[in-house]
mmCIF file of C-alpha atoms and ligand atoms in Angstrom:
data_model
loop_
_atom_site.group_PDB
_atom_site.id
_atom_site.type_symbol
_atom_site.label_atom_id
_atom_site.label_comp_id
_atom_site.label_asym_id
_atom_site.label_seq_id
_atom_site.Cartn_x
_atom_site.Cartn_y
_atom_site.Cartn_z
ATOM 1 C CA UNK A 76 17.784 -46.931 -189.729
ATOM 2 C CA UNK A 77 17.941 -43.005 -188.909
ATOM 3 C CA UNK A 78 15.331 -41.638 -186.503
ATOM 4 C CA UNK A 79 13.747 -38.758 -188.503
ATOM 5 C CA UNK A 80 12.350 -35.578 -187.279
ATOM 6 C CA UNK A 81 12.557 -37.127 -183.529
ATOM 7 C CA UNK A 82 11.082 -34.845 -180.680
ATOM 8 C CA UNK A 83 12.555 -31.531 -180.248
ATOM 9 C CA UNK A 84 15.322 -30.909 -176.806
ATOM 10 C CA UNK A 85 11.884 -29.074 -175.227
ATOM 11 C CA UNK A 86 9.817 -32.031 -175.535
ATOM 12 C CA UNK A 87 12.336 -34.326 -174.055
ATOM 13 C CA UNK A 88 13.150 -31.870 -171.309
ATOM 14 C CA UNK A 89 9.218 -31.132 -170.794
ATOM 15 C CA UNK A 90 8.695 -35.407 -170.876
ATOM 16 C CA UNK A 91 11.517 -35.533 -168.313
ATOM 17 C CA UNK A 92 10.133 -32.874 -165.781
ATOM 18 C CA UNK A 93 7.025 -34.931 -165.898
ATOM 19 C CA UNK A 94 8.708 -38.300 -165.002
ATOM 20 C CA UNK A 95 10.261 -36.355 -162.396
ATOM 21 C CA UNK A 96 7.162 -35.381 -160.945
ATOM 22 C CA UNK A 97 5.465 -39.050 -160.820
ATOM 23 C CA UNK A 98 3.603 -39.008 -164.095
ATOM 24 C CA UNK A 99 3.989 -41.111 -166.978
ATOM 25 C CA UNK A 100 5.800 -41.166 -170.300
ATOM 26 C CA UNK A 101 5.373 -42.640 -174.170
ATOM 27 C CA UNK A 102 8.785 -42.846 -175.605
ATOM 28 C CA UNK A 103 10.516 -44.625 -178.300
ATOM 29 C CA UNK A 104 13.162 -47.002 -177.844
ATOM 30 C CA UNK A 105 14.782 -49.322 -180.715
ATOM 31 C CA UNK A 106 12.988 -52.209 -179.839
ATOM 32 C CA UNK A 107 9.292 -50.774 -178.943
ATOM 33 C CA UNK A 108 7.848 -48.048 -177.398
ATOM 34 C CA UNK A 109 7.895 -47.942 -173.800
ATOM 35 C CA UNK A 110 5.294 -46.631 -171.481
ATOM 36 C CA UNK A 111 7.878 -45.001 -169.050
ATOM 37 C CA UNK A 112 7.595 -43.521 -164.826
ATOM 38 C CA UNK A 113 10.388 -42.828 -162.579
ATOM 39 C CA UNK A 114 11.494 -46.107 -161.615
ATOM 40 C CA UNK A 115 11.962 -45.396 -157.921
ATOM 41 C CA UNK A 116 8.598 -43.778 -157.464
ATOM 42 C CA UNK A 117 5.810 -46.847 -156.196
ATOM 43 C CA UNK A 118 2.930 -44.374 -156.683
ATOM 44 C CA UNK A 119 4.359 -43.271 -160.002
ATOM 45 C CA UNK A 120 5.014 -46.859 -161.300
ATOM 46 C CA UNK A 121 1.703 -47.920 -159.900
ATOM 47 C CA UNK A 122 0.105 -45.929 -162.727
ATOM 48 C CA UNK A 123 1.553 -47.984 -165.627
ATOM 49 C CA UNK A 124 0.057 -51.007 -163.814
ATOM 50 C CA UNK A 125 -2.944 -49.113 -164.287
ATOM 51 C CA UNK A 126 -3.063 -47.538 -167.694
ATOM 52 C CA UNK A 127 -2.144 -51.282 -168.919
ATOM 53 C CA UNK A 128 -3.888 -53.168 -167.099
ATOM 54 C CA UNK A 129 -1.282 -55.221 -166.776
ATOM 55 C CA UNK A 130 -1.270 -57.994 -163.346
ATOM 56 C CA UNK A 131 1.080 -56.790 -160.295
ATOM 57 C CA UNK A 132 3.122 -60.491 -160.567
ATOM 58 C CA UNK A 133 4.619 -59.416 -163.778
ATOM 59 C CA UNK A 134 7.875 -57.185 -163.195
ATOM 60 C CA UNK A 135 9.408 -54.298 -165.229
ATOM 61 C CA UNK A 136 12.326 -53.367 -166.790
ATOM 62 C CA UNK A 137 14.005 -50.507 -165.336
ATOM 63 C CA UNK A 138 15.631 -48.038 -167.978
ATOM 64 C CA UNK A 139 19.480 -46.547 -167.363
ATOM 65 C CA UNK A 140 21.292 -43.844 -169.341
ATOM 66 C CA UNK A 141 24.750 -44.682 -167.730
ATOM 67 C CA UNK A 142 26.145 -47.863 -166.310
ATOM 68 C CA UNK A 143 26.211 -45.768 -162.740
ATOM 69 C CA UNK A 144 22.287 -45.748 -162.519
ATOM 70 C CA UNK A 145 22.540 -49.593 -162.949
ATOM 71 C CA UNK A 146 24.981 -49.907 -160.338
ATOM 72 C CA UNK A 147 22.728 -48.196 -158.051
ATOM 73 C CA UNK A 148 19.693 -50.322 -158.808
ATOM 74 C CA UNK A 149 21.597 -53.746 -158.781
ATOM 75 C CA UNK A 150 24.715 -55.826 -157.715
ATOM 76 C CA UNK A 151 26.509 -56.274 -161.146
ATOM 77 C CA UNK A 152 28.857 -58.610 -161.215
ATOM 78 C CA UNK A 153 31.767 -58.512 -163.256
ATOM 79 C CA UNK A 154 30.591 -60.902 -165.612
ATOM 80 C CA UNK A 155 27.503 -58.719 -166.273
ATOM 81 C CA UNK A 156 29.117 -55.974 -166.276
ATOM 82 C CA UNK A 157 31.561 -57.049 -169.519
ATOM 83 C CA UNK A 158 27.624 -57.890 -171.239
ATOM 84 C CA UNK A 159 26.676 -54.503 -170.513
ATOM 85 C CA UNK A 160 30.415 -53.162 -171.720
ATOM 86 C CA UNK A 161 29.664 -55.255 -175.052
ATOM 87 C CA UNK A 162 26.006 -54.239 -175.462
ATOM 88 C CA UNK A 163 24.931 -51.783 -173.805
ATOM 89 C CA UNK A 164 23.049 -49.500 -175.092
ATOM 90 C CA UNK A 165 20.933 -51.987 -176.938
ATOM 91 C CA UNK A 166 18.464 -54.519 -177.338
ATOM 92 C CA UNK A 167 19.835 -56.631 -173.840
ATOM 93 C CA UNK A 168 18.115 -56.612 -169.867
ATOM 94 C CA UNK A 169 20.316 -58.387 -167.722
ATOM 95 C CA UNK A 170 18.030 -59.467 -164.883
ATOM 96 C CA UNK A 171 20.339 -58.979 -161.415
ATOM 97 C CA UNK A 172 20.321 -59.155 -157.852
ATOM 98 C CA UNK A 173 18.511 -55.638 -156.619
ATOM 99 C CA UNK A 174 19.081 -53.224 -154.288
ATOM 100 C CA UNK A 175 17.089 -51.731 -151.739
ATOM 101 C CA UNK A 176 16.059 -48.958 -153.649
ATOM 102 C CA UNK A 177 14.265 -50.671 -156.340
ATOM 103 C CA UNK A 178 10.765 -50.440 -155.536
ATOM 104 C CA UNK A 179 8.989 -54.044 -154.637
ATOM 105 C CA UNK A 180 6.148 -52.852 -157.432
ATOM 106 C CA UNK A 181 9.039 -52.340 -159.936
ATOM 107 C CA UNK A 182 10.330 -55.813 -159.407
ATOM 108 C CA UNK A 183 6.749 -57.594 -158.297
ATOM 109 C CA UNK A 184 8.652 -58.715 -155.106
ATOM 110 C CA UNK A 185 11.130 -60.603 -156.644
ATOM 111 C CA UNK A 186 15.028 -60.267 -155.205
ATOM 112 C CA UNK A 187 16.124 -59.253 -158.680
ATOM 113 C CA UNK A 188 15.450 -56.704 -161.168
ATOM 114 C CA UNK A 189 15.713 -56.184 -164.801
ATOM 115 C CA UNK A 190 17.744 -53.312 -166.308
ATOM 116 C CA UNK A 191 18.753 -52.187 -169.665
ATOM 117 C CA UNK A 192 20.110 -49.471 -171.328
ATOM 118 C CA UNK A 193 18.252 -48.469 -175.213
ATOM 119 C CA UNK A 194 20.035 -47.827 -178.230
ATOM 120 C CA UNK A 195 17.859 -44.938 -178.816
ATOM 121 C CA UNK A 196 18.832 -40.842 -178.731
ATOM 122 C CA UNK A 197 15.519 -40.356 -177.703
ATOM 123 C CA UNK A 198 15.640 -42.746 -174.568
ATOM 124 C CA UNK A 199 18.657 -42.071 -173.440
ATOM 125 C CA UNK A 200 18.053 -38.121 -173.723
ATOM 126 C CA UNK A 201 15.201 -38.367 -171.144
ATOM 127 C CA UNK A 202 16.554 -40.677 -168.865
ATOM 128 C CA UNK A 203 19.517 -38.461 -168.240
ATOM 129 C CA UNK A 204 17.410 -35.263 -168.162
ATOM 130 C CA UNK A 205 15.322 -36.990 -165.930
ATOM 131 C CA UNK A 206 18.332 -37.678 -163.619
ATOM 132 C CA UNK A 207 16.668 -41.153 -162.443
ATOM 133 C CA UNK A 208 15.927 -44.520 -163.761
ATOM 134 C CA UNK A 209 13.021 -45.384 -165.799
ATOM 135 C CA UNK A 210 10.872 -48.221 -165.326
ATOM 136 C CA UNK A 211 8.684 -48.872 -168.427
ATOM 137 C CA UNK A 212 6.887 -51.865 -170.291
ATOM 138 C CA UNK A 213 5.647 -51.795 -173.911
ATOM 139 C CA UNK A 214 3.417 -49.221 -174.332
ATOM 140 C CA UNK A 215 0.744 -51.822 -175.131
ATOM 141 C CA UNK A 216 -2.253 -52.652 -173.092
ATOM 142 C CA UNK A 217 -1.217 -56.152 -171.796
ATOM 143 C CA UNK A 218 -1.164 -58.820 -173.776
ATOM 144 C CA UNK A 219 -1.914 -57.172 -176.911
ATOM 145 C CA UNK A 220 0.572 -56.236 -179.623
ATOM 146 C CA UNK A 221 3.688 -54.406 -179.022
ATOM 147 C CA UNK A 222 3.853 -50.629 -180.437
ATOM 148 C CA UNK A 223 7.085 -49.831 -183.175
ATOM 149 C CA UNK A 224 5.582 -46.477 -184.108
ATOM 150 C CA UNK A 225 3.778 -43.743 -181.517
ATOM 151 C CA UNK A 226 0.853 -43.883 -183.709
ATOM 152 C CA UNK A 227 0.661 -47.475 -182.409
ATOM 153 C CA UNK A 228 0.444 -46.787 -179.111
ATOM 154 C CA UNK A 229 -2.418 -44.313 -179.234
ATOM 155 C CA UNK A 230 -4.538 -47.094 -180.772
ATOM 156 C CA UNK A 231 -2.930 -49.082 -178.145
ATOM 157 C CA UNK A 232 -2.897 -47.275 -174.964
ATOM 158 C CA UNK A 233 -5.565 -44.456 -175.841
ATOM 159 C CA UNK A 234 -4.577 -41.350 -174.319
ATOM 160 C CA UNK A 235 -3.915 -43.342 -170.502
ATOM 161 C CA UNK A 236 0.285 -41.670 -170.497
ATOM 162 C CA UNK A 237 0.730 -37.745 -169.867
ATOM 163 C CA UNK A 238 2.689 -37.348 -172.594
ATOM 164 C CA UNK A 239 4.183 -39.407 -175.693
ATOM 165 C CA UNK A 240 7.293 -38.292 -177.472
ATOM 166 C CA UNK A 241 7.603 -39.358 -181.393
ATOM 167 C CA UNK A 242 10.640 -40.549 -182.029
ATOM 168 C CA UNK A 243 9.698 -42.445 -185.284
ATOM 169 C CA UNK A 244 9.465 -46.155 -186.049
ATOM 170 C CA UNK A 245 11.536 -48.735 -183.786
ATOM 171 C CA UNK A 246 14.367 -50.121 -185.455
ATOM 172 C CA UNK A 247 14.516 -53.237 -184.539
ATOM 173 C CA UNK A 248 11.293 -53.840 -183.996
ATOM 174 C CA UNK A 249 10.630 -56.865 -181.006
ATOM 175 C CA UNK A 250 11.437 -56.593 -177.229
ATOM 176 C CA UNK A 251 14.703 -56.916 -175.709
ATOM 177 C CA UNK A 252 16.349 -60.293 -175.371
ATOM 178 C CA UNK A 253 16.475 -60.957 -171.378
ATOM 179 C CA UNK A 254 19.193 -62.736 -170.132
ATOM 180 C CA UNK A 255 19.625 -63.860 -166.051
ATOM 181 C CA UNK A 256 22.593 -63.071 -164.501
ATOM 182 C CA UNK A 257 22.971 -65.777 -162.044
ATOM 183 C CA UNK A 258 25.628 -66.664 -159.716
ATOM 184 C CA UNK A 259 25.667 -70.485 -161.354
ATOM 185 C CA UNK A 260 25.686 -68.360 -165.263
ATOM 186 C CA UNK A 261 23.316 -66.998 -167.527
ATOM 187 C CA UNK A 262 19.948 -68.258 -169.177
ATOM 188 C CA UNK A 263 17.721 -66.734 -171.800
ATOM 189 C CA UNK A 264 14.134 -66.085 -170.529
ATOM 190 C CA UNK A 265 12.786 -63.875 -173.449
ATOM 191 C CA UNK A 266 14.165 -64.156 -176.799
ATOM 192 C CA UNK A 267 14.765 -60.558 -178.269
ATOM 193 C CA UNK A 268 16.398 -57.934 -180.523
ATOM 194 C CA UNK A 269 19.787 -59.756 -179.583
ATOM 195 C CA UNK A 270 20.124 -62.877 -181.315
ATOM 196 C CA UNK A 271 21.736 -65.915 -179.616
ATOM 197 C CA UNK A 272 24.571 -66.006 -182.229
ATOM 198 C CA UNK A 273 25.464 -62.768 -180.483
ATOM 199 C CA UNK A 274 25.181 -63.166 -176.865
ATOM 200 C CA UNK A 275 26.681 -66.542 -177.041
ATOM 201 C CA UNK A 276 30.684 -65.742 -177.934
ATOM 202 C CA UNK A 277 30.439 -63.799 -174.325
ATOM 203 C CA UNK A 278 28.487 -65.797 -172.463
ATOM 204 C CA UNK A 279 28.974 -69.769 -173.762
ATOM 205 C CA UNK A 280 26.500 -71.982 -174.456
ATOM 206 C CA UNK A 281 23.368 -70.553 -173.219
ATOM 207 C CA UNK A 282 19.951 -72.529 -171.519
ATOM 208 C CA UNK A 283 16.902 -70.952 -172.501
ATOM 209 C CA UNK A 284 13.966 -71.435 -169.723
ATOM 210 C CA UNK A 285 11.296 -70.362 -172.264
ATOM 211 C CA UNK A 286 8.306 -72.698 -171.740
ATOM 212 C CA UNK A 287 5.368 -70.354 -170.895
ATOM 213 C CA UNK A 288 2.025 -71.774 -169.459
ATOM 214 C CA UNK A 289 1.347 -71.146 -165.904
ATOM 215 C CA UNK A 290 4.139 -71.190 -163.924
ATOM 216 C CA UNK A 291 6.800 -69.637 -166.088
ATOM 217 C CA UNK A 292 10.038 -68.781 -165.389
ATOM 218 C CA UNK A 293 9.873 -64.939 -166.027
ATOM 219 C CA UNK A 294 6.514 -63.932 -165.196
ATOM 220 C CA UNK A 295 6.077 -61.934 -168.305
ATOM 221 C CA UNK A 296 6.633 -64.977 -170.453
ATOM 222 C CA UNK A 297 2.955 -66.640 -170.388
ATOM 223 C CA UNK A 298 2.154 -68.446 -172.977
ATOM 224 C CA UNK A 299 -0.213 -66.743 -174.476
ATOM 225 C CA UNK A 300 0.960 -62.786 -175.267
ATOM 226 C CA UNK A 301 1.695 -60.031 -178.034
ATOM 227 C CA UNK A 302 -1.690 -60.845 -179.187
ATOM 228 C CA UNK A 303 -3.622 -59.112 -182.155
ATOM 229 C CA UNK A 304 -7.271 -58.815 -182.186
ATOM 230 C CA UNK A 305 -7.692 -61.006 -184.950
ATOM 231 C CA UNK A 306 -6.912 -64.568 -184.120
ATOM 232 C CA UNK A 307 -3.412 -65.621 -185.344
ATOM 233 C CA UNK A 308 -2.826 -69.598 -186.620
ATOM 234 C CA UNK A 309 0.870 -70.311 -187.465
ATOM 235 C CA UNK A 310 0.973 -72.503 -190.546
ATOM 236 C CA UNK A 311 3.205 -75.384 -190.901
ATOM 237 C CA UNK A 312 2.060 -79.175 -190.158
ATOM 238 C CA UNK A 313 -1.615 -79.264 -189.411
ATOM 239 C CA UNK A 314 -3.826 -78.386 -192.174
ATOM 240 C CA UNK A 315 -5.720 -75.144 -191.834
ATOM 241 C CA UNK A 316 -9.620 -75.258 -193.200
ATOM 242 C CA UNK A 317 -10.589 -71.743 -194.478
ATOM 243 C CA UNK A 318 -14.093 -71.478 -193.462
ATOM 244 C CA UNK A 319 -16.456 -69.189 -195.486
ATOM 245 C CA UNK A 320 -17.805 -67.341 -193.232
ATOM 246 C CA UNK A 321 -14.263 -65.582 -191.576
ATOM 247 C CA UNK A 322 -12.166 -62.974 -193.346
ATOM 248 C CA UNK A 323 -8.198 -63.964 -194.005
ATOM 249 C CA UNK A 324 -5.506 -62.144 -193.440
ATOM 250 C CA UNK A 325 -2.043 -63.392 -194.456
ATOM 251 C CA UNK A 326 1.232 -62.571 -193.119
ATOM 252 C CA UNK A 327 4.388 -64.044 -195.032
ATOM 253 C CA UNK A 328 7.597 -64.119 -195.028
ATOM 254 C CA UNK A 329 9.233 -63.237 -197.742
ATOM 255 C CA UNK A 330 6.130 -63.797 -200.700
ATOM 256 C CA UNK A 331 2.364 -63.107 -201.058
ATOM 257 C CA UNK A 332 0.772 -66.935 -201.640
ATOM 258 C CA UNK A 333 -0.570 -67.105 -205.465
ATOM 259 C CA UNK A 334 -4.228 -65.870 -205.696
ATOM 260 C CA UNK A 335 -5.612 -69.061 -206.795
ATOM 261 C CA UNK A 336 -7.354 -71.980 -204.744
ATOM 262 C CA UNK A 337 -7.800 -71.728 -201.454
ATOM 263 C CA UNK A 338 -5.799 -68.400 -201.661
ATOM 264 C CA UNK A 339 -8.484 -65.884 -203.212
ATOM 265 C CA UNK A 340 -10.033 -66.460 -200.125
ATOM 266 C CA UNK A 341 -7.271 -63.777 -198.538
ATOM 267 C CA UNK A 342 -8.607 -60.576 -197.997
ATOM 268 C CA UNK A 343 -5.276 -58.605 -196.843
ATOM 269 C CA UNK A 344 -1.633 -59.972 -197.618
ATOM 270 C CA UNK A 345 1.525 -58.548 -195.433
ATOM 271 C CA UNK A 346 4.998 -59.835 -196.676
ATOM 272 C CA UNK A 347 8.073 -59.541 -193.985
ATOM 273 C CA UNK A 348 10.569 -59.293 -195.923
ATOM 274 C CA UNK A 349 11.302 -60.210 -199.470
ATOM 275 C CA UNK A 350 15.249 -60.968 -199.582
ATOM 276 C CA UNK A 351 14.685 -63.263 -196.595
ATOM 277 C CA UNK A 352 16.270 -60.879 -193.855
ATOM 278 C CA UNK A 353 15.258 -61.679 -190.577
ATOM 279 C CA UNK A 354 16.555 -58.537 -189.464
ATOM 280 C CA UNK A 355 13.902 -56.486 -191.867
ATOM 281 C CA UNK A 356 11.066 -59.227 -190.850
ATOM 282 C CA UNK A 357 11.434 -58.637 -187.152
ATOM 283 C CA UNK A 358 11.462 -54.720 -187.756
ATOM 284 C CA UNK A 359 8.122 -55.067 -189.817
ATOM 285 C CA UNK A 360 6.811 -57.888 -187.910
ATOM 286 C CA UNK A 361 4.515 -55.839 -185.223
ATOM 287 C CA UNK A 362 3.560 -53.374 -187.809
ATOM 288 C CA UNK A 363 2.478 -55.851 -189.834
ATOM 289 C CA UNK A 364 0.388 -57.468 -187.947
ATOM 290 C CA UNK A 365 -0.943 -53.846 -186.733
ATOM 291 C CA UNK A 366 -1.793 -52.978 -190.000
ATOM 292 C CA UNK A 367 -3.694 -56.460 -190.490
ATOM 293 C CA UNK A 368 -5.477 -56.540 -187.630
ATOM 294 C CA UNK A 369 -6.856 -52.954 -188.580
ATOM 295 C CA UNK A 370 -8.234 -54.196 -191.608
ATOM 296 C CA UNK A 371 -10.904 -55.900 -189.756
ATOM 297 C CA UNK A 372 -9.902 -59.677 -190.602
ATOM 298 C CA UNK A 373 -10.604 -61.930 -188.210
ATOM 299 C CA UNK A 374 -7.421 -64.698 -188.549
ATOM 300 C CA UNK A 375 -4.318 -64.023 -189.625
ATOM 301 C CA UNK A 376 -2.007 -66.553 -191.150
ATOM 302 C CA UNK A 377 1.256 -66.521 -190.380
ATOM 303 C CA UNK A 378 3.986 -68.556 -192.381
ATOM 304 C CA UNK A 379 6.478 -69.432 -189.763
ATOM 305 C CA UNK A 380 10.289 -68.388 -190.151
ATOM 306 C CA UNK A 381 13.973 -69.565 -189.752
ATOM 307 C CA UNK A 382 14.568 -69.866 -186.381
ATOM 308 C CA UNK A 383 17.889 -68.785 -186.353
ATOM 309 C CA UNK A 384 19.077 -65.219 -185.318
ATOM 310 C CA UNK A 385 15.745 -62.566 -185.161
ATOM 311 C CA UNK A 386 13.945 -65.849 -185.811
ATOM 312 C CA UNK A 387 14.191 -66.887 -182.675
ATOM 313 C CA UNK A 388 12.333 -63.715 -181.552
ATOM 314 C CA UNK A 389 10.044 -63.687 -184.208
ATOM 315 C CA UNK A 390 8.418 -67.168 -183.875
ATOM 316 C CA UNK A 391 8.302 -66.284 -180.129
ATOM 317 C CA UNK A 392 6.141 -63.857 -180.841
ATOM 318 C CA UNK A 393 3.671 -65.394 -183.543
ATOM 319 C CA UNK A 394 3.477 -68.390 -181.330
ATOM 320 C CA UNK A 395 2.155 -66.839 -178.478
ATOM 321 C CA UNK A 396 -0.013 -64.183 -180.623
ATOM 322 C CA UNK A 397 -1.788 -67.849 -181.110
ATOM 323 C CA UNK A 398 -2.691 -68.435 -178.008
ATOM 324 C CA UNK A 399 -3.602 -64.777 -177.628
ATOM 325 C CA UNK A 400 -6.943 -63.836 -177.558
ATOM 326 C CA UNK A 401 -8.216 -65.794 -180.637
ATOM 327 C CA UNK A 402 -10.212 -63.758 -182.877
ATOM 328 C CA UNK A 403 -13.536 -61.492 -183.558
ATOM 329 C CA UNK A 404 -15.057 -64.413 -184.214
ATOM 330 C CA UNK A 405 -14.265 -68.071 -184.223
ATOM 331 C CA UNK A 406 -11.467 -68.464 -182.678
ATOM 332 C CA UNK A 407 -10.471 -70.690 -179.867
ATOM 333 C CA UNK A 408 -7.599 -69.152 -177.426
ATOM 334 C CA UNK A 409 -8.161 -67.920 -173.993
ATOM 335 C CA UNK A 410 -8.807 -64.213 -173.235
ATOM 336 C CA UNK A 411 -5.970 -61.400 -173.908
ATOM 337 C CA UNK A 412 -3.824 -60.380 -171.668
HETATM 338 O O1 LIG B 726 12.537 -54.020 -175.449
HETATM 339 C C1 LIG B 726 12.024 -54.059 -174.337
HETATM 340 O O2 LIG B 726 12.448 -54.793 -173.434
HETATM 341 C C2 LIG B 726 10.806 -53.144 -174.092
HETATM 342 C C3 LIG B 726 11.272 -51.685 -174.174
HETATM 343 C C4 LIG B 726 10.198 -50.719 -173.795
HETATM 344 O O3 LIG B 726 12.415 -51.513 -173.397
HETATM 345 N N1 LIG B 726 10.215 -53.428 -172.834
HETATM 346 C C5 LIG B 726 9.522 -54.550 -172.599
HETATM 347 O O4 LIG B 726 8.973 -54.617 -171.344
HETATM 348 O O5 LIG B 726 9.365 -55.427 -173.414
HETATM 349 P P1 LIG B 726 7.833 -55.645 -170.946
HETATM 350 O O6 LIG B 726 7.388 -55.210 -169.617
HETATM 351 O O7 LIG B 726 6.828 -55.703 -172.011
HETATM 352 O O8 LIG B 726 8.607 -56.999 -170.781
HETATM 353 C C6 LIG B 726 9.506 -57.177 -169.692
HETATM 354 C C7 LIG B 726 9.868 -58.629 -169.561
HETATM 355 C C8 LIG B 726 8.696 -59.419 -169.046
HETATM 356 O O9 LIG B 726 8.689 -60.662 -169.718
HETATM 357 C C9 LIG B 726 9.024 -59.584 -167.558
HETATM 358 O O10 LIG B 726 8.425 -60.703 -166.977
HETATM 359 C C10 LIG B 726 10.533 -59.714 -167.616
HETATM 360 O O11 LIG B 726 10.916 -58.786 -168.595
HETATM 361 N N2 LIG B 726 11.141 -59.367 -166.319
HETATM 362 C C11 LIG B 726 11.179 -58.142 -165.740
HETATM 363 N N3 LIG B 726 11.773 -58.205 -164.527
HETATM 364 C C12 LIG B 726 12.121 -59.485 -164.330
HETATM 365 C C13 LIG B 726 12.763 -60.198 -163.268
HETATM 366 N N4 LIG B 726 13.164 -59.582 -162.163
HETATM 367 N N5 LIG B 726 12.950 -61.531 -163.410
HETATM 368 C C14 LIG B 726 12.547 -62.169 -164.539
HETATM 369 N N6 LIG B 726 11.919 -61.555 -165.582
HETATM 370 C C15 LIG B 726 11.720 -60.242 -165.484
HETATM 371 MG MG1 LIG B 727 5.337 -56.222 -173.377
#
């Protein structure tokens, strides 16, 4: 998809003299928008922390314009280094064994640290001018959804970053697939923009270690995340009772439900795409349930969708938006995060 009217050369070089002075950073990428500090600053990264709210146990991925940067942050080994040959830059963080330099914030004291390189003009623009690696989450506060257009993130995020640079809607739409680049081969922890299908030619048959709960395997992959306001229930096997006194949202895949029955009860319909492409679901699927949770329901009903591909990211995400905060009213899940 083209990236229209992005910011001007000034605005990337004015974004870039503030990373390089410790502040902080909105900028698109083609998965989301990150929330971006100068990776080997503590103080600096300490901020995002901060203006997200987000716990100290859950690590970041560190941004690179050129495979060099990564080679200072980690040991790449040659089999992660044909990955990042293949598909670099794009929607893949290779989590490796760090270097000193990495910051312990950056990495929440864990030996490794995750790096990837964005498919995005923007990104890549003010990493270089920046001249250092980026650290940078979603620019979401924790837990809630993920951003795909700046407007987004100052819904989001407020006005908590020094600066945010519009580069337009993310193309792809959900985070970055994260693969581990252990010495015994690789595993999936975070289904992303890269499907499976991909990856898997390069890499063989790959283990994902995607369980969530407590004690999961990549901190950032708790079970209950990428949450809406609204409360989210994924339909499929157990019946869902509408009850009177909530307001519906409905989020489908590729067709509004008939307004009849049970279905009049709907208030706000979202479809994700209408030929069935995962690849146009997964780019709408954040903004969708943006623009639903803005219309004040208080569930949203979400069809589930071929896990195959995107799929596999998608139904990721609605699963955990389930056990995300759980609604205005009614609902049942845990607090956001
Ligand atoms: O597409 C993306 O990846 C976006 C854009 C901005 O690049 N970023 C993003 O960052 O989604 P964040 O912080 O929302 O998710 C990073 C994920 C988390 O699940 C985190 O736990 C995991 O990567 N992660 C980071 N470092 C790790 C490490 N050393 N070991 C295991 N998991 C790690
Ligand atoms: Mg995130």
């Amino acid at each position: 998809m083209p990236q229209p009217r992005g910011p001007a050369p000034s605005e990337i070089k004015k974004a870039a003299r503030i990373i390089k002075r410790g502040g902080t950073v909105i900028f698109p990428t083609e998965t989301v928008y990150g929330l971006g500090a100068d990776a080997l600053n503590a103080k600096a990264v300490a901020r995002i922390f901060e203006i997200k709210r987000r716990p100290l146990f859950d690590p970041l991925i560190v941004h690179v314009s050129d495979l060099r940067q990564a080679d200072r942050l980690a040991r790449v080994s040659p089999a992660a280094r044909a990955l990042m040959r293949r598909f670099w830059p794009g929607p893949l963080t290779l989590v490796l064994p760090k270097k000193k330099i990495v910051p312990d914030i950056v990495t929440a004291g864990l030996p490794t640290v995750a790096v990837r390189m964005p498919g995005n003009k923007y990104a890549l623009a003010l990493i270089g001018a920046a001249g250092t690696p980026v650290a940078a989450p979603s620019a979401n506060r924790f837990g809630s959804l993920s951003p795909t257009t700046a407007s987004h993130t100052r819904s989001r995020l407020g006005c908590g970053a020094d600066m945010t640079l519009d580069g337009g809607r993310a193309e792809i739409g959900v985070e970055s697939t994260v693969l581990a680049c252990a010495a015994d081969g690789f595993r999936v922890l975070r289904h992303g923009g890269l499907p499976l299908e991909d990856l898997e030619p390069f890499t063989g048959p790959l283990d994902s270690v995607i369980k969530g709960g407590k004690k999961p395997s990549s901190p950032g992959q708790l079970a209950a995340h990428y949450a809406p306001s609204a409360g989210l229930a994924l339909l499929g096997k157990k019946r869902i009772r509408l009850r009177k006194d909530l307001k519906y949202g409905y989020l489908a895949f590729r067709r509004a439900p008939d307004r009849s029955g049970l279905w009049k009860r709907i208030s706000r319909t979202a479809v994700l795409s209408r030929s069935g492409d995962l690849k146009e679901a997964a780019a709408n699927l954040f903004s969708h349930l943006h623009t639903l949770d803005k219309a004040g329901v208080d569930i949203i009903l979400a069809e589930p969708v071929p896990e195959l591909g995107l799929g596999r990211a998608i139904m990721d995400r609605l699963r955990r938006a389930e056990k995300g905060e759980g609604g205005r009213r009614g609902g049942t899940g845990p607090g956001n995060r």
